[in-house]
Amino acid sequence: MPLTAAYADAVEVVATPASASGEITEIAIKDMAYGPANVKVKRGTIVRWKNDDEVAHNVQLRGGPAKGWDKAQGPMLNKDESYALKFNEAGSYKYICTPHSIAMKGEVIVE
């Protein structure tokens, strides 16, 4: 369990992404792509993904301080649904859409 606590310190799942407050960076999911796919944020920033596609998508962290985190794979998002993570630790967090990993990739760089 200590490893889970370490991951939770690096990244936190935001329970209510649509009403999250604070410093927020928005990423749209549209046309089978993240836009923008790569963002640079400060520690403590919330990154919120919103699905604007008719097809369901998700966000799965694949590298960086959260690699191996048991909550690294977010839920499938239907159209108009959101998912948000708060990034507390500096590093490079690569991510994919699990079912569309060949086309849909991105990265959050936390300074």
mmCIF file of N, CA, C and O in Angstrom:
data_model
loop_
_atom_site.group_PDB
_atom_site.id
_atom_site.type_symbol
_atom_site.label_atom_id
_atom_site.label_comp_id
_atom_site.label_asym_id
_atom_site.label_seq_id
_atom_site.Cartn_x
_atom_site.Cartn_y
_atom_site.Cartn_z
ATOM 1 N N MET A 1 0.786 -1.212 0.000
ATOM 2 C CA MET A 1 0.000 0.000 0.000
ATOM 3 C C MET A 1 0.831 1.282 0.000
ATOM 4 O O MET A 1 0.382 2.274 -0.517
ATOM 5 N N PRO A 2 2.038 1.321 0.541
ATOM 6 C CA PRO A 2 2.789 2.571 0.537
ATOM 7 C C PRO A 2 3.008 3.115 -0.880
ATOM 8 O O PRO A 2 3.052 4.305 -1.077
ATOM 9 N N LEU A 3 3.134 2.241 -1.859
ATOM 10 C CA LEU A 3 3.326 2.720 -3.223
ATOM 11 C C LEU A 3 2.099 3.482 -3.713
ATOM 12 O O LEU A 3 2.231 4.496 -4.390
ATOM 13 N N THR A 4 0.925 3.024 -3.388
ATOM 14 C CA THR A 4 -0.293 3.720 -3.795
ATOM 15 C C THR A 4 -0.308 5.126 -3.225
ATOM 16 O O THR A 4 -0.660 6.076 -3.909
ATOM 17 N N ALA A 5 0.096 5.297 -1.982
ATOM 18 C CA ALA A 5 0.132 6.620 -1.373
ATOM 19 C C ALA A 5 1.097 7.525 -2.127
ATOM 20 O O ALA A 5 0.816 8.693 -2.362
ATOM 21 N N ALA A 6 2.243 6.990 -2.537
ATOM 22 C CA ALA A 6 3.210 7.788 -3.292
ATOM 23 C C ALA A 6 2.603 8.240 -4.617
ATOM 24 O O ALA A 6 2.756 9.390 -5.022
ATOM 25 N N TYR A 7 1.923 7.341 -5.304
ATOM 26 C CA TYR A 7 1.283 7.714 -6.566
ATOM 27 C C TYR A 7 0.199 8.756 -6.321
ATOM 28 O O TYR A 7 0.067 9.708 -7.078
ATOM 29 N N ALA A 8 -0.588 8.560 -5.272
ATOM 30 C CA ALA A 8 -1.677 9.486 -4.977
ATOM 31 C C ALA A 8 -1.123 10.878 -4.697
ATOM 32 O O ALA A 8 -1.768 11.873 -5.000
ATOM 33 N N ASP A 9 0.076 10.962 -4.135
ATOM 34 C CA ASP A 9 0.690 12.262 -3.897
ATOM 35 C C ASP A 9 1.092 12.919 -5.211
ATOM 36 O O ASP A 9 0.991 14.129 -5.357
ATOM 37 N N ALA A 10 1.545 12.141 -6.191
ATOM 38 C CA ALA A 10 1.988 12.679 -7.478
ATOM 39 C C ALA A 10 0.805 13.131 -8.329
ATOM 40 O O ALA A 10 0.856 14.163 -8.990
ATOM 41 N N VAL A 11 -0.263 12.348 -8.346
ATOM 42 C CA VAL A 11 -1.444 12.616 -9.169
ATOM 43 C C VAL A 11 -2.690 12.294 -8.354
ATOM 44 O O VAL A 11 -2.727 11.296 -7.656
ATOM 45 N N GLU A 12 -3.699 13.142 -8.477
ATOM 46 C CA GLU A 12 -4.972 12.883 -7.807
ATOM 47 C C GLU A 12 -6.096 12.902 -8.834
ATOM 48 O O GLU A 12 -6.129 13.772 -9.701
ATOM 49 N N VAL A 13 -7.015 11.967 -8.712
ATOM 50 C CA VAL A 13 -8.214 11.979 -9.536
ATOM 51 C C VAL A 13 -9.157 13.022 -8.949
ATOM 52 O O VAL A 13 -9.408 13.031 -7.740
ATOM 53 N N VAL A 14 -9.669 13.913 -9.782
ATOM 54 C CA VAL A 14 -10.620 14.936 -9.339
ATOM 55 C C VAL A 14 -12.012 14.321 -9.373
ATOM 56 O O VAL A 14 -12.479 13.874 -10.429
ATOM 57 N N ALA A 15 -12.669 14.283 -8.221
ATOM 58 C CA ALA A 15 -13.937 13.561 -8.090
ATOM 59 C C ALA A 15 -15.052 14.130 -8.966
ATOM 60 O O ALA A 15 -15.837 13.385 -9.532
ATOM 61 N N THR A 16 -15.145 15.434 -9.077
ATOM 62 C CA THR A 16 -16.198 16.058 -9.894
ATOM 63 C C THR A 16 -15.539 16.960 -10.937
ATOM 64 O O THR A 16 -15.440 18.175 -10.736
ATOM 65 N N PRO A 17 -15.076 16.373 -12.053
ATOM 66 C CA PRO A 17 -14.311 17.140 -13.033
ATOM 67 C C PRO A 17 -15.052 18.337 -13.618
ATOM 68 O O PRO A 17 -14.451 19.375 -13.870
ATOM 69 N N ALA A 18 -16.347 18.238 -13.828
ATOM 70 C CA ALA A 18 -17.091 19.330 -14.460
ATOM 71 C C ALA A 18 -17.116 20.581 -13.589
ATOM 72 O O ALA A 18 -17.165 21.696 -14.098
ATOM 73 N N SER A 19 -17.068 20.404 -12.268
ATOM 74 C CA SER A 19 -17.131 21.557 -11.374
ATOM 75 C C SER A 19 -15.807 21.822 -10.660
ATOM 76 O O SER A 19 -15.781 22.549 -9.662
ATOM 77 N N ALA A 20 -14.709 21.269 -11.154
ATOM 78 C CA ALA A 20 -13.402 21.483 -10.536
ATOM 79 C C ALA A 20 -13.055 22.964 -10.560
ATOM 80 O O ALA A 20 -13.431 23.696 -11.478
ATOM 81 N N SER A 21 -12.334 23.405 -9.536
ATOM 82 C CA SER A 21 -11.915 24.802 -9.491
ATOM 83 C C SER A 21 -10.420 24.875 -9.239
ATOM 84 O O SER A 21 -9.801 23.901 -8.837
ATOM 85 N N GLY A 22 -9.852 26.043 -9.471
ATOM 86 C CA GLY A 22 -8.419 26.238 -9.341
ATOM 87 C C GLY A 22 -7.822 26.433 -10.720
ATOM 88 O O GLY A 22 -8.514 26.765 -11.682
ATOM 89 N N GLU A 23 -6.512 26.249 -10.821
ATOM 90 C CA GLU A 23 -5.846 26.393 -12.114
ATOM 91 C C GLU A 23 -6.131 25.150 -12.952
ATOM 92 O O GLU A 23 -5.787 24.035 -12.556
ATOM 93 N N ILE A 24 -6.798 25.355 -14.087
ATOM 94 C CA ILE A 24 -7.237 24.228 -14.926
ATOM 95 C C ILE A 24 -6.747 24.414 -16.354
ATOM 96 O O ILE A 24 -6.864 25.499 -16.916
ATOM 97 N N THR A 25 -6.206 23.355 -16.906
ATOM 98 C CA THR A 25 -5.839 23.309 -18.322
ATOM 99 C C THR A 25 -6.815 22.361 -18.993
ATOM 100 O O THR A 25 -6.975 21.220 -18.555
ATOM 101 N N GLU A 26 -7.466 22.839 -20.041
ATOM 102 C CA GLU A 26 -8.477 22.054 -20.758
ATOM 103 C C GLU A 26 -7.866 21.349 -21.965
ATOM 104 O O GLU A 26 -7.093 21.953 -22.709
ATOM 105 N N ILE A 27 -8.238 20.088 -22.155
ATOM 106 C CA ILE A 27 -7.857 19.329 -23.348
ATOM 107 C C ILE A 27 -9.138 18.743 -23.926
ATOM 108 O O ILE A 27 -9.859 18.010 -23.247
ATOM 109 N N ALA A 28 -9.412 19.081 -25.176
ATOM 110 C CA ALA A 28 -10.594 18.547 -25.857
ATOM 111 C C ALA A 28 -10.250 17.210 -26.503
ATOM 112 O O ALA A 28 -9.134 17.017 -26.990
ATOM 113 N N ILE A 29 -11.199 16.308 -26.492
ATOM 114 C CA ILE A 29 -11.067 15.040 -27.223
ATOM 115 C C ILE A 29 -12.032 15.144 -28.391
ATOM 116 O O ILE A 29 -13.243 15.164 -28.202
ATOM 117 N N LYS A 30 -11.471 15.265 -29.592
ATOM 118 C CA LYS A 30 -12.293 15.488 -30.776
ATOM 119 C C LYS A 30 -11.601 14.915 -32.002
ATOM 120 O O LYS A 30 -10.380 15.011 -32.127
ATOM 121 N N ASP A 31 -12.392 14.326 -32.887
ATOM 122 C CA ASP A 31 -11.858 13.772 -34.140
ATOM 123 C C ASP A 31 -10.724 12.777 -33.888
ATOM 124 O O ASP A 31 -9.690 12.822 -34.539
ATOM 125 N N MET A 32 -10.928 11.929 -32.869
ATOM 126 C CA MET A 32 -9.952 10.874 -32.531
ATOM 127 C C MET A 32 -8.578 11.444 -32.176
ATOM 128 O O MET A 32 -7.545 10.890 -32.514
ATOM 129 N N ALA A 33 -8.577 12.573 -31.461
ATOM 130 C CA ALA A 33 -7.316 13.206 -31.058
ATOM 131 C C ALA A 33 -7.530 14.020 -29.785
ATOM 132 O O ALA A 33 -8.639 14.452 -29.480
ATOM 133 N N TYR A 34 -6.442 14.223 -29.050
ATOM 134 C CA TYR A 34 -6.434 15.130 -27.912
ATOM 135 C C TYR A 34 -5.990 16.493 -28.424
ATOM 136 O O TYR A 34 -5.054 16.585 -29.210
ATOM 137 N N GLY A 35 -6.625 17.554 -27.989
ATOM 138 C CA GLY A 35 -6.228 18.866 -28.474
ATOM 139 C C GLY A 35 -6.211 19.914 -27.367
ATOM 140 O O GLY A 35 -7.249 20.201 -26.792
ATOM 141 N N PRO A 36 -5.037 20.420 -27.024
ATOM 142 C CA PRO A 36 -3.736 20.006 -27.531
ATOM 143 C C PRO A 36 -3.292 18.690 -26.895
ATOM 144 O O PRO A 36 -3.654 18.397 -25.757
ATOM 145 N N ALA A 37 -2.522 17.933 -27.629
ATOM 146 C CA ALA A 37 -2.060 16.628 -27.135
ATOM 147 C C ALA A 37 -0.984 16.794 -26.069
ATOM 148 O O ALA A 37 -0.899 15.997 -25.140
ATOM 149 N N ASN A 38 -0.162 17.815 -26.213
ATOM 150 C CA ASN A 38 0.944 18.029 -25.284
ATOM 151 C C ASN A 38 0.783 19.378 -24.602
ATOM 152 O O ASN A 38 0.595 20.391 -25.275
ATOM 153 N N VAL A 39 0.819 19.354 -23.266
ATOM 154 C CA VAL A 39 0.694 20.592 -22.497
ATOM 155 C C VAL A 39 1.785 20.658 -21.451
ATOM 156 O O VAL A 39 2.297 19.626 -20.996
ATOM 157 N N LYS A 40 2.124 21.887 -21.058
ATOM 158 C CA LYS A 40 3.089 22.131 -19.994
ATOM 159 C C LYS A 40 2.357 22.906 -18.915
ATOM 160 O O LYS A 40 1.740 23.945 -19.207
ATOM 161 N N VAL A 41 2.379 22.401 -17.681
ATOM 162 C CA VAL A 41 1.651 23.027 -16.577
ATOM 163 C C VAL A 41 2.545 23.127 -15.346
ATOM 164 O O VAL A 41 3.583 22.470 -15.263
ATOM 165 N N LYS A 42 2.101 23.926 -14.394
ATOM 166 C CA LYS A 42 2.789 24.039 -13.107
ATOM 167 C C LYS A 42 2.254 22.978 -12.156
ATOM 168 O O LYS A 42 1.119 22.515 -12.291
ATOM 169 N N ARG A 43 3.060 22.608 -11.179
ATOM 170 C CA ARG A 43 2.593 21.668 -10.156
ATOM 171 C C ARG A 43 1.337 22.207 -9.501
ATOM 172 O O ARG A 43 1.201 23.399 -9.273
ATOM 173 N N GLY A 44 0.386 21.314 -9.229
ATOM 174 C CA GLY A 44 -0.869 21.690 -8.602
ATOM 175 C C GLY A 44 -1.977 22.010 -9.589
ATOM 176 O O GLY A 44 -3.110 22.246 -9.187
ATOM 177 N N THR A 45 -1.649 21.988 -10.888
ATOM 178 C CA THR A 45 -2.646 22.284 -11.916
ATOM 179 C C THR A 45 -3.532 21.070 -12.163
ATOM 180 O O THR A 45 -3.076 19.929 -12.132
ATOM 181 N N ILE A 46 -4.802 21.351 -12.422
ATOM 182 C CA ILE A 46 -5.750 20.314 -12.828
ATOM 183 C C ILE A 46 -5.796 20.298 -14.348
ATOM 184 O O ILE A 46 -5.907 21.346 -14.980
ATOM 185 N N VAL A 47 -5.682 19.124 -14.919
ATOM 186 C CA VAL A 47 -5.864 18.953 -16.365
ATOM 187 C C VAL A 47 -7.191 18.231 -16.546
ATOM 188 O O VAL A 47 -7.424 17.183 -15.948
ATOM 189 N N ARG A 48 -8.056 18.847 -17.368
ATOM 190 C CA ARG A 48 -9.393 18.290 -17.576
ATOM 191 C C ARG A 48 -9.574 17.965 -19.056
ATOM 192 O O ARG A 48 -9.412 18.815 -19.907
ATOM 193 N N TRP A 49 -9.919 16.700 -19.323
ATOM 194 C CA TRP A 49 -10.202 16.225 -20.672
ATOM 195 C C TRP A 49 -11.714 16.159 -20.839
ATOM 196 O O TRP A 49 -12.412 15.621 -19.978
ATOM 197 N N LYS A 50 -12.238 16.676 -21.950
ATOM 198 C CA LYS A 50 -13.676 16.591 -22.236
ATOM 199 C C LYS A 50 -13.850 15.933 -23.590
ATOM 200 O O LYS A 50 -13.240 16.350 -24.579
ATOM 201 N N ASN A 51 -14.681 14.901 -23.626
ATOM 202 C CA ASN A 51 -14.918 14.174 -24.871
ATOM 203 C C ASN A 51 -15.984 14.887 -25.700
ATOM 204 O O ASN A 51 -17.140 14.965 -25.298
ATOM 205 N N ASP A 52 -15.573 15.372 -26.863
ATOM 206 C CA ASP A 52 -16.498 15.999 -27.807
ATOM 207 C C ASP A 52 -16.816 15.077 -28.978
ATOM 208 O O ASP A 52 -17.479 15.490 -29.928
ATOM 209 N N ASP A 53 -16.319 13.853 -28.940
ATOM 210 C CA ASP A 53 -16.555 12.859 -29.996
ATOM 211 C C ASP A 53 -17.797 12.031 -29.692
ATOM 212 O O ASP A 53 -18.194 11.883 -28.536
ATOM 213 N N GLU A 54 -18.362 11.455 -30.724
ATOM 214 C CA GLU A 54 -19.474 10.507 -30.561
ATOM 215 C C GLU A 54 -18.967 9.171 -30.024
ATOM 216 O O GLU A 54 -19.721 8.403 -29.442
ATOM 217 N N VAL A 55 -17.688 8.885 -30.229
ATOM 218 C CA VAL A 55 -17.054 7.631 -29.804
ATOM 219 C C VAL A 55 -16.511 7.807 -28.379
ATOM 220 O O VAL A 55 -16.010 8.872 -28.035
ATOM 221 N N ALA A 56 -16.601 6.776 -27.559
ATOM 222 C CA ALA A 56 -16.066 6.831 -26.188
ATOM 223 C C ALA A 56 -14.537 6.772 -26.204
ATOM 224 O O ALA A 56 -13.934 6.070 -27.022
ATOM 225 N N HIS A 57 -13.934 7.540 -25.302
ATOM 226 C CA HIS A 57 -12.475 7.597 -25.158
ATOM 227 C C HIS A 57 -12.130 7.616 -23.669
ATOM 228 O O HIS A 57 -12.987 7.862 -22.833
ATOM 229 N N ASN A 58 -10.841 7.418 -23.375
ATOM 230 C CA ASN A 58 -10.372 7.552 -22.000
ATOM 231 C C ASN A 58 -8.973 8.149 -21.988
ATOM 232 O O ASN A 58 -8.418 8.483 -23.033
ATOM 233 N N VAL A 59 -8.416 8.265 -20.791
ATOM 234 C CA VAL A 59 -7.059 8.748 -20.578
ATOM 235 C C VAL A 59 -6.376 7.724 -19.687
ATOM 236 O O VAL A 59 -6.863 7.426 -18.596
ATOM 237 N N GLN A 60 -5.256 7.176 -20.173
ATOM 238 C CA GLN A 60 -4.482 6.234 -19.366
ATOM 239 C C GLN A 60 -3.049 6.731 -19.297
ATOM 240 O O GLN A 60 -2.380 6.854 -20.328
ATOM 241 N N LEU A 61 -2.599 7.022 -18.076
ATOM 242 C CA LEU A 61 -1.213 7.441 -17.889
ATOM 243 C C LEU A 61 -0.289 6.262 -18.149
ATOM 244 O O LEU A 61 -0.531 5.159 -17.662
ATOM 245 N N ARG A 62 0.759 6.498 -18.928
ATOM 246 C CA ARG A 62 1.660 5.415 -19.314
ATOM 247 C C ARG A 62 3.100 5.619 -18.869
ATOM 248 O O ARG A 62 3.925 4.741 -19.028
ATOM 249 N N GLY A 63 3.434 6.775 -18.376
ATOM 250 C CA GLY A 63 4.813 6.994 -17.977
ATOM 251 C C GLY A 63 4.915 8.135 -16.988
ATOM 252 O O GLY A 63 3.931 8.799 -16.680
ATOM 253 N N GLY A 64 6.115 8.332 -16.473
ATOM 254 C CA GLY A 64 6.345 9.396 -15.511
ATOM 255 C C GLY A 64 6.120 8.925 -14.094
ATOM 256 O O GLY A 64 6.035 7.721 -13.825
ATOM 257 N N PRO A 65 6.012 9.867 -13.175
ATOM 258 C CA PRO A 65 5.873 9.528 -11.756
ATOM 259 C C PRO A 65 4.668 8.644 -11.430
ATOM 260 O O PRO A 65 4.654 7.983 -10.403
ATOM 261 N N ALA A 66 3.647 8.610 -12.285
ATOM 262 C CA ALA A 66 2.457 7.805 -12.002
ATOM 263 C C ALA A 66 2.474 6.449 -12.693
ATOM 264 O O ALA A 66 1.502 5.700 -12.607
ATOM 265 N N LYS A 67 3.566 6.090 -13.354
ATOM 266 C CA LYS A 67 3.625 4.790 -14.035
ATOM 267 C C LYS A 67 3.402 3.672 -13.020
ATOM 268 O O LYS A 67 4.014 3.639 -11.968
ATOM 269 N N GLY A 68 2.473 2.789 -13.333
ATOM 270 C CA GLY A 68 2.167 1.682 -12.441
ATOM 271 C C GLY A 68 1.107 1.996 -11.393
ATOM 272 O O GLY A 68 0.723 1.122 -10.628
ATOM 273 N N TRP A 69 0.631 3.236 -11.368
ATOM 274 C CA TRP A 69 -0.400 3.648 -10.411
ATOM 275 C C TRP A 69 -1.663 2.847 -10.684
ATOM 276 O O TRP A 69 -2.072 2.678 -11.830
ATOM 277 N N ASP A 70 -2.318 2.360 -9.641
ATOM 278 C CA ASP A 70 -3.495 1.508 -9.817
ATOM 279 C C ASP A 70 -4.696 2.265 -10.392
ATOM 280 O O ASP A 70 -5.646 1.657 -10.865
ATOM 281 N N LYS A 71 -4.666 3.590 -10.380
ATOM 282 C CA LYS A 71 -5.752 4.389 -10.969
ATOM 283 C C LYS A 71 -5.289 5.089 -12.245
ATOM 284 O O LYS A 71 -5.898 6.072 -12.672
ATOM 285 N N ALA A 72 -4.236 4.595 -12.871
ATOM 286 C CA ALA A 72 -3.668 5.251 -14.051
ATOM 287 C C ALA A 72 -4.613 5.234 -15.247
ATOM 288 O O ALA A 72 -4.493 6.056 -16.141
ATOM 289 N N GLN A 73 -5.541 4.294 -15.291
ATOM 290 C CA GLN A 73 -6.487 4.227 -16.404
ATOM 291 C C GLN A 73 -7.816 4.838 -15.981
ATOM 292 O O GLN A 73 -8.502 4.334 -15.111
ATOM 293 N N GLY A 74 -8.155 5.955 -16.640
ATOM 294 C CA GLY A 74 -9.417 6.627 -16.348
ATOM 295 C C GLY A 74 -10.588 5.906 -16.998
ATOM 296 O O GLY A 74 -10.411 5.022 -17.841
ATOM 297 N N PRO A 75 -11.793 6.290 -16.635
ATOM 298 C CA PRO A 75 -13.002 5.651 -17.173
ATOM 299 C C PRO A 75 -13.233 6.025 -18.634
ATOM 300 O O PRO A 75 -12.742 7.053 -19.107
ATOM 301 N N MET A 76 -14.009 5.211 -19.323
ATOM 302 C CA MET A 76 -14.419 5.550 -20.684
ATOM 303 C C MET A 76 -15.393 6.725 -20.593
ATOM 304 O O MET A 76 -16.319 6.717 -19.780
ATOM 305 N N LEU A 77 -15.158 7.722 -21.417
ATOM 306 C CA LEU A 77 -15.976 8.936 -21.420
ATOM 307 C C LEU A 77 -16.862 8.956 -22.652
ATOM 308 O O LEU A 77 -16.370 8.859 -23.777
ATOM 309 N N ASN A 78 -18.151 9.088 -22.440
ATOM 310 C CA ASN A 78 -19.075 9.283 -23.553
ATOM 311 C C ASN A 78 -19.068 10.763 -23.933
ATOM 312 O O ASN A 78 -18.477 11.590 -23.236
ATOM 313 N N LYS A 79 -19.737 11.104 -25.006
ATOM 314 C CA LYS A 79 -19.795 12.493 -25.473
ATOM 315 C C LYS A 79 -20.237 13.414 -24.327
ATOM 316 O O LYS A 79 -21.144 13.085 -23.571
ATOM 317 N N ASP A 80 -19.537 14.531 -24.208
ATOM 318 C CA ASP A 80 -19.789 15.584 -23.216
ATOM 319 C C ASP A 80 -19.388 15.220 -21.788
ATOM 320 O O ASP A 80 -19.627 16.011 -20.870
ATOM 321 N N GLU A 81 -18.779 14.073 -21.566
ATOM 322 C CA GLU A 81 -18.283 13.722 -20.229
ATOM 323 C C GLU A 81 -16.840 14.182 -20.079
ATOM 324 O O GLU A 81 -16.103 14.278 -21.056
ATOM 325 N N SER A 82 -16.447 14.439 -18.818
ATOM 326 C CA SER A 82 -15.104 14.936 -18.514
ATOM 327 C C SER A 82 -14.393 14.034 -17.515
ATOM 328 O O SER A 82 -15.020 13.319 -16.746
ATOM 329 N N TYR A 83 -13.064 14.157 -17.533
ATOM 330 C CA TYR A 83 -12.191 13.459 -16.588
ATOM 331 C C TYR A 83 -11.089 14.440 -16.236
ATOM 332 O O TYR A 83 -10.607 15.179 -17.107
ATOM 333 N N ALA A 84 -10.699 14.486 -14.970
ATOM 334 C CA ALA A 84 -9.676 15.442 -14.563
ATOM 335 C C ALA A 84 -8.706 14.828 -13.571
ATOM 336 O O ALA A 84 -9.087 14.007 -12.729
ATOM 337 N N LEU A 85 -7.457 15.250 -13.695
ATOM 338 C CA LEU A 85 -6.396 14.847 -12.782
ATOM 339 C C LEU A 85 -5.686 16.098 -12.284
ATOM 340 O O LEU A 85 -5.477 17.051 -13.047
ATOM 341 N N LYS A 86 -5.292 16.075 -11.025
ATOM 342 C CA LYS A 86 -4.474 17.145 -10.454
ATOM 343 C C LYS A 86 -3.044 16.618 -10.375
ATOM 344 O O LYS A 86 -2.805 15.559 -9.790
ATOM 345 N N PHE A 87 -2.121 17.344 -10.982
ATOM 346 C CA PHE A 87 -0.722 16.918 -11.048
ATOM 347 C C PHE A 87 0.086 17.655 -9.980
ATOM 348 O O PHE A 87 0.237 18.872 -10.033
ATOM 349 N N ASN A 88 0.589 16.895 -8.998
ATOM 350 C CA ASN A 88 1.288 17.473 -7.854
ATOM 351 C C ASN A 88 2.796 17.301 -7.901
ATOM 352 O O ASN A 88 3.497 17.926 -7.111
ATOM 353 N N GLU A 89 3.292 16.464 -8.776
ATOM 354 C CA GLU A 89 4.727 16.184 -8.826
ATOM 355 C C GLU A 89 5.264 16.484 -10.221
ATOM 356 O O GLU A 89 4.646 16.117 -11.227
ATOM 357 N N ALA A 90 6.409 17.159 -10.260
ATOM 358 C CA ALA A 90 7.037 17.489 -11.540
ATOM 359 C C ALA A 90 7.412 16.215 -12.290
ATOM 360 O O ALA A 90 7.713 15.186 -11.683
ATOM 361 N N GLY A 91 7.349 16.293 -13.600
ATOM 362 C CA GLY A 91 7.726 15.155 -14.430
ATOM 363 C C GLY A 91 6.980 15.162 -15.743
ATOM 364 O O GLY A 91 6.183 16.055 -16.030
ATOM 365 N N SER A 92 7.256 14.143 -16.535
ATOM 366 C CA SER A 92 6.611 13.973 -17.834
ATOM 367 C C SER A 92 5.639 12.798 -17.725
ATOM 368 O O SER A 92 6.049 11.681 -17.425
ATOM 369 N N TYR A 93 4.354 13.081 -17.959
ATOM 370 C CA TYR A 93 3.304 12.083 -17.855
ATOM 371 C C TYR A 93 2.757 11.803 -19.253
ATOM 372 O O TYR A 93 1.984 12.593 -19.781
ATOM 373 N N LYS A 94 3.176 10.715 -19.850
ATOM 374 C CA LYS A 94 2.654 10.340 -21.166
ATOM 375 C C LYS A 94 1.331 9.615 -20.968
ATOM 376 O O LYS A 94 1.158 8.913 -19.976
ATOM 377 N N TYR A 95 0.411 9.804 -21.926
ATOM 378 C CA TYR A 95 -0.880 9.149 -21.811
ATOM 379 C C TYR A 95 -1.409 8.755 -23.175
ATOM 380 O O TYR A 95 -0.951 9.246 -24.208
ATOM 381 N N ILE A 96 -2.359 7.823 -23.159
ATOM 382 C CA ILE A 96 -2.997 7.321 -24.378
ATOM 383 C C ILE A 96 -4.495 7.157 -24.125
ATOM 384 O O ILE A 96 -4.949 7.195 -22.992
ATOM 385 N N CYS A 97 -5.237 6.941 -25.209
ATOM 386 C CA CYS A 97 -6.610 6.451 -25.133
ATOM 387 C C CYS A 97 -6.480 4.936 -25.298
ATOM 388 O O CYS A 97 -5.980 4.465 -26.331
ATOM 389 N N THR A 98 -6.877 4.178 -24.307
ATOM 390 C CA THR A 98 -6.655 2.732 -24.321
ATOM 391 C C THR A 98 -7.140 2.048 -25.602
ATOM 392 O O THR A 98 -6.370 1.347 -26.246
ATOM 393 N N PRO A 99 -8.408 2.248 -26.048
ATOM 394 C CA PRO A 99 -8.833 1.542 -27.259
ATOM 395 C C PRO A 99 -8.298 2.129 -28.563
ATOM 396 O O PRO A 99 -8.364 1.490 -29.599
ATOM 397 N N HIS A 100 -7.743 3.344 -28.513
ATOM 398 C CA HIS A 100 -7.267 3.996 -29.746
ATOM 399 C C HIS A 100 -5.805 4.424 -29.599
ATOM 400 O O HIS A 100 -5.400 5.489 -30.061
ATOM 401 N N SER A 101 -4.997 3.587 -28.951
ATOM 402 C CA SER A 101 -3.630 3.960 -28.573
ATOM 403 C C SER A 101 -2.697 4.236 -29.750
ATOM 404 O O SER A 101 -1.718 4.957 -29.600
ATOM 405 N N ILE A 102 -2.980 3.690 -30.910
ATOM 406 C CA ILE A 102 -2.109 3.945 -32.063
ATOM 407 C C ILE A 102 -2.225 5.407 -32.494
ATOM 408 O O ILE A 102 -1.237 6.054 -32.811
ATOM 409 N N ALA A 103 -3.433 5.939 -32.477
ATOM 410 C CA ALA A 103 -3.659 7.306 -32.967
ATOM 411 C C ALA A 103 -3.678 8.365 -31.858
ATOM 412 O O ALA A 103 -3.339 9.510 -32.101
ATOM 413 N N MET A 104 -4.095 7.975 -30.670
ATOM 414 C CA MET A 104 -4.346 8.967 -29.625
ATOM 415 C C MET A 104 -3.322 8.880 -28.500
ATOM 416 O O MET A 104 -3.381 7.992 -27.655
ATOM 417 N N LYS A 105 -2.385 9.844 -28.525
ATOM 418 C CA LYS A 105 -1.321 9.912 -27.523
ATOM 419 C C LYS A 105 -1.140 11.355 -27.101
ATOM 420 O O LYS A 105 -1.423 12.270 -27.885
ATOM 421 N N GLY A 106 -0.654 11.549 -25.901
ATOM 422 C CA GLY A 106 -0.384 12.892 -25.434
ATOM 423 C C GLY A 106 0.613 12.876 -24.283
ATOM 424 O O GLY A 106 1.090 11.818 -23.867
ATOM 425 N N GLU A 107 0.897 14.077 -23.794
ATOM 426 C CA GLU A 107 1.846 14.205 -22.692
ATOM 427 C C GLU A 107 1.532 15.459 -21.893
ATOM 428 O O GLU A 107 1.237 16.513 -22.463
ATOM 429 N N VAL A 108 1.583 15.315 -20.581
ATOM 430 C CA VAL A 108 1.487 16.448 -19.663
ATOM 431 C C VAL A 108 2.864 16.596 -19.020
ATOM 432 O O VAL A 108 3.348 15.656 -18.384
ATOM 433 N N ILE A 109 3.488 17.746 -19.230
ATOM 434 C CA ILE A 109 4.772 18.035 -18.602
ATOM 435 C C ILE A 109 4.492 18.964 -17.435
ATOM 436 O O ILE A 109 3.933 20.052 -17.614
ATOM 437 N N VAL A 110 4.877 18.523 -16.245
ATOM 438 C CA VAL A 110 4.637 19.296 -15.024
ATOM 439 C C VAL A 110 5.965 19.871 -14.544
ATOM 440 O O VAL A 110 6.930 19.140 -14.356
ATOM 441 N N GLU A 111 5.974 21.199 -14.400
ATOM 442 C CA GLU A 111 7.200 21.877 -13.960
ATOM 443 C C GLU A 111 7.169 22.192 -12.479
ATOM 444 O O GLU A 111 6.124 22.384 -11.914
#
